């Protein structure tokens, strides 16, 4: 594989991260330095740097000095992940409610909702449309971190979101799930516009709990348990 020699570790990190998030590299799979050196045609140094970043993001765990394992996620892990993300997203809503320019927040939410609603008016989506819709759907949550004015909260959520993305990439490809997710976002958006921030936060937790049920379906389907 041809790589730009000036940013080797960054490119390897991006490629491996995307492979894990889309499950081209499966949960629990071993990644050896030897195999990765053969794949990328580079020395072990940039590969180790890339694997260190993935470990910091909690997408891989080291099993020896010759490689890593992609994380394994069980039923309890998944429950904890979605419950924690629900709590963090809800807290981000409450923090964002104190942002001085609420019109700016509402505009960002409205633009996001407008796009995702419009896309789902069609009966089926292309792969490219699914990827774009998923990006906007995920960004609905991130808007609240953009305006929460708490970098520690944003970092804590960012560290966990990568694991969650492994599963959301799978269930958000379903049109039925897309429409149910959209309905959840609309409820949260409506409560936020009415300045009922506690309700919006509660609806966010409920929304993540619904997403957990979709993630569980995938966990059983891929025999990860």
mmCIF file with all atom_site columns, N, CA and C in Angstrom, residues 78-79 82 207-217:
data_model
loop_
_atom_site.group_PDB
_atom_site.id
_atom_site.type_symbol
_atom_site.label_atom_id
_atom_site.label_alt_id
_atom_site.label_comp_id
_atom_site.label_asym_id
_atom_site.label_entity_id
_atom_site.label_seq_id
_atom_site.pdbx_PDB_ins_code
_atom_site.Cartn_x
_atom_site.Cartn_y
_atom_site.Cartn_z
_atom_site.occupancy
_atom_site.B_iso_or_equiv
_atom_site.pdbx_formal_charge
_atom_site.auth_seq_id
_atom_site.auth_comp_id
_atom_site.auth_asym_id
_atom_site.auth_atom_id
_atom_site.pdbx_PDB_model_num
ATOM 1  N N  . UNK A 1 78  ? -21.863 -3.409 26.448 1.00 0.00 ? 78  UNK A N  1
ATOM 2  C CA . UNK A 1 78  ? -22.715 -2.606 25.577 1.00 0.00 ? 78  UNK A CA 1
ATOM 3  C C  . UNK A 1 78  ? -23.742 -1.819 26.390 1.00 0.00 ? 78  UNK A C  1
ATOM 4  N N  . UNK A 1 79  ? -24.322 -2.465 27.388 1.00 0.00 ? 79  UNK A N  1
ATOM 5  C CA . UNK A 1 79  ? -25.288 -1.772 28.252 1.00 0.00 ? 79  UNK A CA 1
ATOM 6  C C  . UNK A 1 79  ? -24.626 -0.589 28.957 1.00 0.00 ? 79  UNK A C  1
ATOM 7  N N  . UNK A 1 82  ? -23.854 2.357  26.348 1.00 0.00 ? 82  UNK A N  1
ATOM 8  C CA . UNK A 1 82  ? -25.002 3.162  25.921 1.00 0.00 ? 82  UNK A CA 1
ATOM 9  C C  . UNK A 1 82  ? -25.623 3.934  27.084 1.00 0.00 ? 82  UNK A C  1
ATOM 10 N N  . UNK A 1 207 ? -33.679 7.827  24.038 1.00 0.00 ? 207 UNK A N  1
ATOM 11 C CA . UNK A 1 207 ? -33.211 7.624  22.661 1.00 0.00 ? 207 UNK A CA 1
ATOM 12 C C  . UNK A 1 207 ? -32.004 6.679  22.630 1.00 0.00 ? 207 UNK A C  1
ATOM 13 N N  . UNK A 1 208 ? -31.049 6.870  23.529 1.00 0.00 ? 208 UNK A N  1
ATOM 14 C CA . UNK A 1 208 ? -29.872 5.985  23.583 1.00 0.00 ? 208 UNK A CA 1
ATOM 15 C C  . UNK A 1 208 ? -30.264 4.585  24.025 1.00 0.00 ? 208 UNK A C  1
ATOM 16 N N  . UNK A 1 209 ? -31.282 4.484  24.873 1.00 0.00 ? 209 UNK A N  1
ATOM 17 C CA . UNK A 1 209 ? -31.744 3.169  25.306 1.00 0.00 ? 209 UNK A CA 1
ATOM 18 C C  . UNK A 1 209 ? -32.369 2.401  24.142 1.00 0.00 ? 209 UNK A C  1
ATOM 19 N N  . UNK A 1 210 ? -33.088 3.133  23.283 1.00 0.00 ? 210 UNK A N  1
ATOM 20 C CA . UNK A 1 210 ? -33.642 2.507  22.080 1.00 0.00 ? 210 UNK A CA 1
ATOM 21 C C  . UNK A 1 210 ? -32.519 2.046  21.159 1.00 0.00 ? 210 UNK A C  1
ATOM 22 N N  . UNK A 1 211 ? -31.508 2.889  21.001 1.00 0.00 ? 211 UNK A N  1
ATOM 23 C CA . UNK A 1 211 ? -30.363 2.522  20.165 1.00 0.00 ? 211 UNK A CA 1
ATOM 24 C C  . UNK A 1 211 ? -29.641 1.298  20.723 1.00 0.00 ? 211 UNK A C  1
ATOM 25 N N  . UNK A 1 212 ? -29.632 1.164  22.040 1.00 0.00 ? 212 UNK A N  1
ATOM 26 C CA . UNK A 1 212 ? -29.021 -0.013 22.664 1.00 0.00 ? 212 UNK A CA 1
ATOM 27 C C  . UNK A 1 212 ? -29.692 -1.292 22.173 1.00 0.00 ? 212 UNK A C  1
ATOM 28 N N  . UNK A 1 213 ? -31.014 -1.262 22.042 1.00 0.00 ? 213 UNK A N  1
ATOM 29 C CA . UNK A 1 213 ? -31.718 -2.463 21.582 1.00 0.00 ? 213 UNK A CA 1
ATOM 30 C C  . UNK A 1 213 ? -31.287 -2.836 20.167 1.00 0.00 ? 213 UNK A C  1
ATOM 31 N N  . UNK A 1 214 ? -31.047 -1.823 19.316 1.00 0.00 ? 214 UNK A N  1
ATOM 32 C CA . UNK A 1 214 ? -30.562 -2.105 17.959 1.00 0.00 ? 214 UNK A CA 1
ATOM 33 C C  . UNK A 1 214 ? -29.151 -2.697 18.010 1.00 0.00 ? 214 UNK A C  1
ATOM 34 N N  . UNK A 1 215 ? -28.315 -2.136 18.872 1.00 0.00 ? 215 UNK A N  1
ATOM 35 C CA . UNK A 1 215 ? -26.938 -2.614 18.991 1.00 0.00 ? 215 UNK A CA 1
ATOM 36 C C  . UNK A 1 215 ? -26.903 -4.054 19.488 1.00 0.00 ? 215 UNK A C  1
ATOM 37 N N  . UNK A 1 216 ? -27.805 -4.384 20.408 1.00 0.00 ? 216 UNK A N  1
ATOM 38 C CA . UNK A 1 216 ? -27.877 -5.754 20.917 1.00 0.00 ? 216 UNK A CA 1
ATOM 39 C C  . UNK A 1 216 ? -28.223 -6.731 19.798 1.00 0.00 ? 216 UNK A C  1
ATOM 40 N N  . UNK A 1 217 ? -29.128 -6.318 18.921 1.00 0.00 ? 217 UNK A N  1
ATOM 41 C CA . UNK A 1 217 ? -29.488 -7.167 17.785 1.00 0.00 ? 217 UNK A CA 1
ATOM 42 C C  . UNK A 1 217 ? -28.242 -7.495 16.964 1.00 0.00 ? 217 UNK A C  1
#
